[in-house]
């Protein structure tokens, strides 16, 4: 780590009262050097992190203790994570005996200031303790512990230790309540196993919302029992999720502290629906299935009652499948409609979502229909100026920040990237990291921002290898912007911690982009992008 970043680490700790009695900023002078934070390459960077001289080695004597209902499933997740590579038994148990040689996960005694997702993690010579107010906080603490261990802990078969956790005291909580990543399964379909893998990646970087773009011109990917042809016809050759499969994904995400946000994109981006049911078209005739990449050419027929019966049925089923508070209704690029027609449709669509007890989310064009204040608007323009967004923030709307030139994970890294699009230019890893979700659009205050979300559109992505190549290493960049304090986000420090993730991805066999901006271990920095 550079001296600059180390200085920053000390400053942040000093500024937040995390220096331990008897150590203090003068420890370095007193005993000839503070403990090094070189091993503390955690991404996203914890809010407060102080290296200590302790170290704990996980051995075949280690027990995982849990305290409090809701902690058991996190303890099990930790055991599942550690057992393959260590080969240790790692029994999961309630607190017993001496309490030494334990990794202890407890919901007891956490200060309320930690919030729903915060945690404390402490390492002594005899064990590790993670404390949180809620299971989500414990789960994020476990993700931090994972990154404190050597990269080989990620292996799915036994590796040589030692499994040493460096001494550290961490107090951590996220900057934003909403840290999202999206996946477009409509342009290309990704099956349940692939999506679970994707969810695992999000969880490792403390992303807590997974937005699934389930429908578009090219495909309708979720079985709707009351309108089955949407999936069986509109799914085309790619396929769709049965409701049982989708429920499984919702549960898989929830087990990892991630809320699934389903998107049914209307009234545009609907060719797959229009091809499945003629009555959704103004002329009553089904369209042909479509596999191209144009946008803006399709629309539900806003003057037909069938359109609203269809949408009501769809949202009823989707709302029943997803326990989270949000249903995303798209609303982008409805270029076939006049402003009045668009508003006529959206007024009713938003009301339907609310009627099923959900909070509507729309791409920011939804603001053209003047929806109720509880509607969340997702910004995706590259521009830093938007009078529409400014007015929405003033009117009390909450906003998600997904600027196309920074947060879109489907944009090419540079002109040499074979996959991806380039409509907003290129987005290097550094570009993905060096912006502030709380201060991106002029005149929009951070208080109106729910958080960042990184969309991954799949027009050009046919395989899961392709998905991984665009996701890594920009996912951790956006994740850190969502989690870490704004004044702790420093590119040079981040790029070094990011570099330390590379060996983990190699072991996990992730197809990541080895950006020359990042000083990967063993690699030469070439100064490119
Ligand atoms: C814009 S962001 C779109 C998508 C494309 C994407 C490609 C938004 C609401 N619409 O339809 O897939 O750009 O980068």
Short mmCIF file of C-alpha atoms and ligand atoms in Angstrom, two decimals, residues 184 187 216 269 295 332-333 363 380 408 410-411 421 423 457 459, ligand 1:
data_model
loop_
_atom_site.label_atom_id
_atom_site.label_comp_id
_atom_site.label_asym_id
_atom_site.label_seq_id
_atom_site.Cartn_x
_atom_site.Cartn_y
_atom_site.Cartn_z
CA UNK A 184 -30.50 -7.97 -18.26
CA UNK A 187 -31.59 -9.68 -24.41
CA UNK A 216 -37.77 -6.59 -23.14
CA UNK A 269 -39.53 -2.53 -24.74
CA UNK A 295 -34.75 0.20 -29.05
CA UNK A 332 -37.79 4.03 -20.70
CA UNK A 333 -37.65 4.81 -24.39
CA UNK A 363 -36.18 4.62 -15.31
CA UNK A 380 -29.14 6.60 -16.44
CA UNK A 408 -23.14 0.89 -16.94
CA UNK A 410 -22.04 -3.19 -20.46
CA UNK A 411 -19.99 -0.27 -21.79
CA UNK A 421 -21.52 -0.99 -26.33
CA UNK A 423 -22.92 4.93 -26.82
CA UNK A 457 -27.27 -4.97 -20.26
CA UNK A 459 -27.24 -7.17 -25.99
C1 LIG B 1 -30.06 2.03 -22.46
S1 LIG B 1 -30.83 2.48 -19.51
C2 LIG B 1 -31.15 1.26 -22.18
C3 LIG B 1 -31.14 -0.18 -22.48
C4 LIG B 1 -29.93 -0.58 -23.27
C5 LIG B 1 -28.72 0.11 -22.71
C6 LIG B 1 -27.44 -0.28 -23.38
C7 LIG B 1 -32.18 2.17 -20.23
C8 LIG B 1 -33.32 2.43 -19.45
N1 LIG B 1 -32.24 1.70 -21.49
O1 LIG B 1 -32.31 -0.54 -23.17
O2 LIG B 1 -29.79 -1.97 -23.17
O3 LIG B 1 -28.87 1.50 -22.83
O4 LIG B 1 -26.32 0.29 -22.76
#
